[in-house]
Amino acid sequence: GKEEKIAAVHQGWEVNGKRVRLKNKRHFVHEGNQPFWEAFEDFLIENFEYDPTIHKLVINGDGANWITTCRDYFKDRAFFSLDRFHVAREIRSLFRHHPRYRPIRKALASYDYEKLLTELNSAVGTLE
């Protein structure tokens, strides 16, 4: 079948107690013959007052080739990040039976990136 390419776009988030709300969330559905990232940039210009000479993008995804090609298109105007769901899934698949798995998972859940990196560095040296 055909894979639909869709991007959720927002301009940050607001914390309200324990809840988070994305600011100005919109969806881009790729249609037509224009390459995805070129069409996406046009969408940003038309809908978000995006200026490629000023603004930098954070592109979060699952690591699929069509998503990571954003690095080729945007060069230094964008940063690609593997999304949290897929980071957690990879950690689970690698460390599920490791004694450091619980502290790793706890650091990820609490957004403590320094502790997460320390735990991962510690655990990596003891993987089979």
JSON list of C-alpha atoms in Angstrom, two decimals:
[
{"chain": "A", "resi": 1, "resn": "GLY", "atom": "CA", "xyz": [0.00, 0.00, 0.00]},
{"chain": "A", "resi": 2, "resn": "LYS", "atom": "CA", "xyz": [0.83, 3.64, -0.07]},
{"chain": "A", "resi": 3, "resn": "GLU", "atom": "CA", "xyz": [2.35, 5.30, 2.97]},
{"chain": "A", "resi": 4, "resn": "GLU", "atom": "CA", "xyz": [0.75, 8.60, 3.93]},
{"chain": "A", "resi": 5, "resn": "LYS", "atom": "CA", "xyz": [3.31, 11.12, 5.14]},
{"chain": "A", "resi": 6, "resn": "ILE", "atom": "CA", "xyz": [1.94, 13.37, 7.85]},
{"chain": "A", "resi": 7, "resn": "ALA", "atom": "CA", "xyz": [3.62, 15.87, 10.17]},
{"chain": "A", "resi": 8, "resn": "ALA", "atom": "CA", "xyz": [2.18, 17.32, 13.37]},
{"chain": "A", "resi": 9, "resn": "VAL", "atom": "CA", "xyz": [3.49, 20.85, 13.83]},
{"chain": "A", "resi": 10, "resn": "HIS", "atom": "CA", "xyz": [3.41, 23.06, 16.91]},
{"chain": "A", "resi": 11, "resn": "GLN", "atom": "CA", "xyz": [5.20, 26.07, 18.38]},
{"chain": "A", "resi": 12, "resn": "GLY", "atom": "CA", "xyz": [6.12, 24.72, 21.77]},
{"chain": "A", "resi": 13, "resn": "TRP", "atom": "CA", "xyz": [3.97, 23.80, 24.75]},
{"chain": "A", "resi": 14, "resn": "GLU", "atom": "CA", "xyz": [2.38, 25.24, 27.84]},
{"chain": "A", "resi": 15, "resn": "VAL", "atom": "CA", "xyz": [2.35, 23.42, 31.17]},
{"chain": "A", "resi": 16, "resn": "ASN", "atom": "CA", "xyz": [-0.86, 23.64, 33.16]},
{"chain": "A", "resi": 17, "resn": "GLY", "atom": "CA", "xyz": [-0.46, 21.63, 36.37]},
{"chain": "A", "resi": 18, "resn": "LYS", "atom": "CA", "xyz": [0.27, 18.07, 35.30]},
{"chain": "A", "resi": 19, "resn": "ARG", "atom": "CA", "xyz": [-1.08, 18.61, 31.81]},
{"chain": "A", "resi": 20, "resn": "VAL", "atom": "CA", "xyz": [0.71, 19.94, 28.75]},
{"chain": "A", "resi": 21, "resn": "ARG", "atom": "CA", "xyz": [-0.93, 21.68, 25.80]},
{"chain": "A", "resi": 22, "resn": "LEU", "atom": "CA", "xyz": [0.75, 22.14, 22.43]},
{"chain": "A", "resi": 23, "resn": "LYS", "atom": "CA", "xyz": [0.66, 25.70, 21.12]},
{"chain": "A", "resi": 24, "resn": "ASN", "atom": "CA", "xyz": [-0.82, 26.31, 17.67]},
{"chain": "A", "resi": 25, "resn": "LYS", "atom": "CA", "xyz": [-0.89, 22.62, 16.71]},
{"chain": "A", "resi": 26, "resn": "ARG", "atom": "CA", "xyz": [-1.56, 21.89, 13.03]},
{"chain": "A", "resi": 27, "resn": "HIS", "atom": "CA", "xyz": [-1.18, 18.86, 10.77]},
{"chain": "A", "resi": 28, "resn": "PHE", "atom": "CA", "xyz": [0.51, 18.72, 7.39]},
{"chain": "A", "resi": 29, "resn": "VAL", "atom": "CA", "xyz": [-0.60, 15.93, 5.05]},
{"chain": "A", "resi": 30, "resn": "HIS", "atom": "CA", "xyz": [1.70, 15.51, 2.07]},
{"chain": "A", "resi": 31, "resn": "GLU", "atom": "CA", "xyz": [-0.10, 15.51, -1.25]},
{"chain": "A", "resi": 32, "resn": "GLY", "atom": "CA", "xyz": [1.07, 16.11, -4.78]},
{"chain": "A", "resi": 33, "resn": "ASN", "atom": "CA", "xyz": [4.38, 15.59, -6.55]},
{"chain": "A", "resi": 34, "resn": "GLN", "atom": "CA", "xyz": [6.54, 18.08, -4.68]},
{"chain": "A", "resi": 35, "resn": "PRO", "atom": "CA", "xyz": [9.17, 16.39, -2.45]},
{"chain": "A", "resi": 36, "resn": "PHE", "atom": "CA", "xyz": [7.93, 16.04, 1.15]},
{"chain": "A", "resi": 37, "resn": "TRP", "atom": "CA", "xyz": [10.36, 18.40, 2.90]},
{"chain": "A", "resi": 38, "resn": "GLU", "atom": "CA", "xyz": [10.01, 21.07, 0.23]},
{"chain": "A", "resi": 39, "resn": "ALA", "atom": "CA", "xyz": [6.20, 20.93, 0.51]},
{"chain": "A", "resi": 40, "resn": "PHE", "atom": "CA", "xyz": [6.47, 20.90, 4.30]},
{"chain": "A", "resi": 41, "resn": "GLU", "atom": "CA", "xyz": [8.63, 24.03, 4.27]},
{"chain": "A", "resi": 42, "resn": "ASP", "atom": "CA", "xyz": [6.06, 25.77, 2.04]},
{"chain": "A", "resi": 43, "resn": "PHE", "atom": "CA", "xyz": [3.37, 24.76, 4.58]},
{"chain": "A", "resi": 44, "resn": "LEU", "atom": "CA", "xyz": [5.43, 26.32, 7.39]},
{"chain": "A", "resi": 45, "resn": "ILE", "atom": "CA", "xyz": [5.92, 29.54, 5.45]},
{"chain": "A", "resi": 46, "resn": "GLU", "atom": "CA", "xyz": [2.18, 29.79, 4.66]},
{"chain": "A", "resi": 47, "resn": "ASN", "atom": "CA", "xyz": [0.85, 28.80, 8.10]},
{"chain": "A", "resi": 48, "resn": "PHE", "atom": "CA", "xyz": [3.45, 29.76, 10.70]},
{"chain": "A", "resi": 49, "resn": "GLU", "atom": "CA", "xyz": [5.24, 32.81, 9.31]},
{"chain": "A", "resi": 50, "resn": "TYR", "atom": "CA", "xyz": [8.31, 30.59, 9.11]},
{"chain": "A", "resi": 51, "resn": "ASP", "atom": "CA", "xyz": [11.42, 32.32, 7.79]},
{"chain": "A", "resi": 52, "resn": "PRO", "atom": "CA", "xyz": [14.16, 29.84, 6.82]},
{"chain": "A", "resi": 53, "resn": "THR", "atom": "CA", "xyz": [16.82, 32.51, 7.30]},
{"chain": "A", "resi": 54, "resn": "ILE", "atom": "CA", "xyz": [15.81, 33.05, 10.93]},
{"chain": "A", "resi": 55, "resn": "HIS", "atom": "CA", "xyz": [14.01, 30.03, 12.37]},
{"chain": "A", "resi": 56, "resn": "LYS", "atom": "CA", "xyz": [15.43, 26.63, 13.28]},
{"chain": "A", "resi": 57, "resn": "LEU", "atom": "CA", "xyz": [13.30, 23.50, 13.40]},
{"chain": "A", "resi": 58, "resn": "VAL", "atom": "CA", "xyz": [13.26, 20.54, 15.74]},
{"chain": "A", "resi": 59, "resn": "ILE", "atom": "CA", "xyz": [12.04, 17.49, 13.85]},
{"chain": "A", "resi": 60, "resn": "ASN", "atom": "CA", "xyz": [11.04, 14.58, 16.01]},
{"chain": "A", "resi": 61, "resn": "GLY", "atom": "CA", "xyz": [10.33, 11.17, 14.49]},
{"chain": "A", "resi": 62, "resn": "ASP", "atom": "CA", "xyz": [10.83, 7.44, 14.54]},
{"chain": "A", "resi": 63, "resn": "GLY", "atom": "CA", "xyz": [14.05, 7.40, 12.52]},
{"chain": "A", "resi": 64, "resn": "ALA", "atom": "CA", "xyz": [12.49, 6.27, 9.22]},
{"chain": "A", "resi": 65, "resn": "ASN", "atom": "CA", "xyz": [14.61, 7.21, 6.20]},
{"chain": "A", "resi": 66, "resn": "TRP", "atom": "CA", "xyz": [12.01, 9.58, 4.78]},
{"chain": "A", "resi": 67, "resn": "ILE", "atom": "CA", "xyz": [12.01, 11.50, 8.08]},
{"chain": "A", "resi": 68, "resn": "THR", "atom": "CA", "xyz": [15.76, 11.61, 8.67]},
{"chain": "A", "resi": 69, "resn": "THR", "atom": "CA", "xyz": [16.30, 13.02, 5.17]},
{"chain": "A", "resi": 70, "resn": "CYS", "atom": "CA", "xyz": [15.19, 16.30, 6.77]},
{"chain": "A", "resi": 71, "resn": "ARG", "atom": "CA", "xyz": [18.89, 16.66, 7.67]},
{"chain": "A", "resi": 72, "resn": "ASP", "atom": "CA", "xyz": [19.83, 16.70, 3.98]},
{"chain": "A", "resi": 73, "resn": "TYR", "atom": "CA", "xyz": [17.10, 19.17, 3.05]},
{"chain": "A", "resi": 74, "resn": "PHE", "atom": "CA", "xyz": [17.33, 21.63, 5.96]},
{"chain": "A", "resi": 75, "resn": "LYS", "atom": "CA", "xyz": [21.08, 21.21, 6.70]},
{"chain": "A", "resi": 76, "resn": "ASP", "atom": "CA", "xyz": [21.88, 23.36, 9.76]},
{"chain": "A", "resi": 77, "resn": "ARG", "atom": "CA", "xyz": [18.37, 24.87, 9.86]},
{"chain": "A", "resi": 78, "resn": "ALA", "atom": "CA", "xyz": [16.90, 21.80, 11.58]},
{"chain": "A", "resi": 79, "resn": "PHE", "atom": "CA", "xyz": [17.74, 19.28, 14.26]},
{"chain": "A", "resi": 80, "resn": "PHE", "atom": "CA", "xyz": [16.43, 15.71, 14.10]},
{"chain": "A", "resi": 81, "resn": "SER", "atom": "CA", "xyz": [15.59, 13.91, 17.33]},
{"chain": "A", "resi": 82, "resn": "LEU", "atom": "CA", "xyz": [14.38, 10.35, 17.81]},
{"chain": "A", "resi": 83, "resn": "ASP", "atom": "CA", "xyz": [11.00, 10.58, 19.52]},
{"chain": "A", "resi": 84, "resn": "ARG", "atom": "CA", "xyz": [10.55, 9.55, 23.14]},
{"chain": "A", "resi": 85, "resn": "PHE", "atom": "CA", "xyz": [8.36, 6.52, 22.36]},
{"chain": "A", "resi": 86, "resn": "HIS", "atom": "CA", "xyz": [11.03, 5.00, 20.12]},
{"chain": "A", "resi": 87, "resn": "VAL", "atom": "CA", "xyz": [13.84, 5.86, 22.56]},
{"chain": "A", "resi": 88, "resn": "ALA", "atom": "CA", "xyz": [11.91, 4.03, 25.31]},
{"chain": "A", "resi": 89, "resn": "ARG", "atom": "CA", "xyz": [11.26, 1.06, 23.01]},
{"chain": "A", "resi": 90, "resn": "GLU", "atom": "CA", "xyz": [14.94, 0.75, 22.07]},
{"chain": "A", "resi": 91, "resn": "ILE", "atom": "CA", "xyz": [15.99, 1.02, 25.72]},
{"chain": "A", "resi": 92, "resn": "ARG", "atom": "CA", "xyz": [13.49, -1.70, 26.62]},
{"chain": "A", "resi": 93, "resn": "SER", "atom": "CA", "xyz": [14.71, -4.02, 23.85]},
{"chain": "A", "resi": 94, "resn": "LEU", "atom": "CA", "xyz": [18.38, -3.57, 24.82]},
{"chain": "A", "resi": 95, "resn": "PHE", "atom": "CA", "xyz": [18.19, -3.41, 28.61]},
{"chain": "A", "resi": 96, "resn": "ARG", "atom": "CA", "xyz": [14.98, -5.22, 29.61]},
{"chain": "A", "resi": 97, "resn": "HIS", "atom": "CA", "xyz": [16.88, -7.97, 31.49]},
{"chain": "A", "resi": 98, "resn": "HIS", "atom": "CA", "xyz": [19.77, -5.77, 32.62]},
{"chain": "A", "resi": 99, "resn": "PRO", "atom": "CA", "xyz": [20.15, -4.93, 36.34]},
{"chain": "A", "resi": 100, "resn": "ARG", "atom": "CA", "xyz": [20.30, -1.18, 35.46]},
{"chain": "A", "resi": 101, "resn": "TYR", "atom": "CA", "xyz": [17.01, -1.27, 33.52]},
{"chain": "A", "resi": 102, "resn": "ARG", "atom": "CA", "xyz": [14.87, 0.14, 36.34]},
{"chain": "A", "resi": 103, "resn": "PRO", "atom": "CA", "xyz": [17.13, 3.18, 37.03]},
{"chain": "A", "resi": 104, "resn": "ILE", "atom": "CA", "xyz": [17.41, 3.79, 33.27]},
{"chain": "A", "resi": 105, "resn": "ARG", "atom": "CA", "xyz": [13.63, 3.70, 32.87]},
{"chain": "A", "resi": 106, "resn": "LYS", "atom": "CA", "xyz": [13.17, 5.92, 35.92]},
{"chain": "A", "resi": 107, "resn": "ALA", "atom": "CA", "xyz": [15.62, 8.53, 34.57]},
{"chain": "A", "resi": 108, "resn": "LEU", "atom": "CA", "xyz": [13.85, 8.56, 31.20]},
{"chain": "A", "resi": 109, "resn": "ALA", "atom": "CA", "xyz": [10.41, 8.91, 32.85]},
{"chain": "A", "resi": 110, "resn": "SER", "atom": "CA", "xyz": [11.58, 11.82, 35.00]},
{"chain": "A", "resi": 111, "resn": "TYR", "atom": "CA", "xyz": [13.23, 13.64, 32.04]},
{"chain": "A", "resi": 112, "resn": "ASP", "atom": "CA", "xyz": [16.55, 13.51, 33.92]},
{"chain": "A", "resi": 113, "resn": "TYR", "atom": "CA", "xyz": [18.80, 13.36, 30.87]},
{"chain": "A", "resi": 114, "resn": "GLU", "atom": "CA", "xyz": [22.06, 13.58, 32.84]},
{"chain": "A", "resi": 115, "resn": "LYS", "atom": "CA", "xyz": [21.09, 10.58, 34.98]},
{"chain": "A", "resi": 116, "resn": "LEU", "atom": "CA", "xyz": [19.80, 8.75, 31.90]},
{"chain": "A", "resi": 117, "resn": "LEU", "atom": "CA", "xyz": [23.12, 9.20, 30.08]},
{"chain": "A", "resi": 118, "resn": "THR", "atom": "CA", "xyz": [25.07, 8.17, 33.19]},
{"chain": "A", "resi": 119, "resn": "GLU", "atom": "CA", "xyz": [22.95, 5.03, 33.61]},
{"chain": "A", "resi": 120, "resn": "LEU", "atom": "CA", "xyz": [23.18, 4.16, 29.91]},
{"chain": "A", "resi": 121, "resn": "ASN", "atom": "CA", "xyz": [26.96, 4.63, 29.90]},
{"chain": "A", "resi": 122, "resn": "SER", "atom": "CA", "xyz": [27.24, 2.44, 32.97]},
{"chain": "A", "resi": 123, "resn": "ALA", "atom": "CA", "xyz": [25.02, -0.30, 31.52]},
{"chain": "A", "resi": 124, "resn": "VAL", "atom": "CA", "xyz": [26.49, -0.35, 28.01]},
{"chain": "A", "resi": 125, "resn": "GLY", "atom": "CA", "xyz": [29.85, -1.58, 29.27]},
{"chain": "A", "resi": 126, "resn": "THR", "atom": "CA", "xyz": [28.21, -4.67, 30.73]},
{"chain": "A", "resi": 127, "resn": "LEU", "atom": "CA", "xyz": [26.04, -5.74, 27.78]},
{"chain": "A", "resi": 128, "resn": "GLU", "atom": "CA", "xyz": [26.79, -9.13, 26.26]}
]
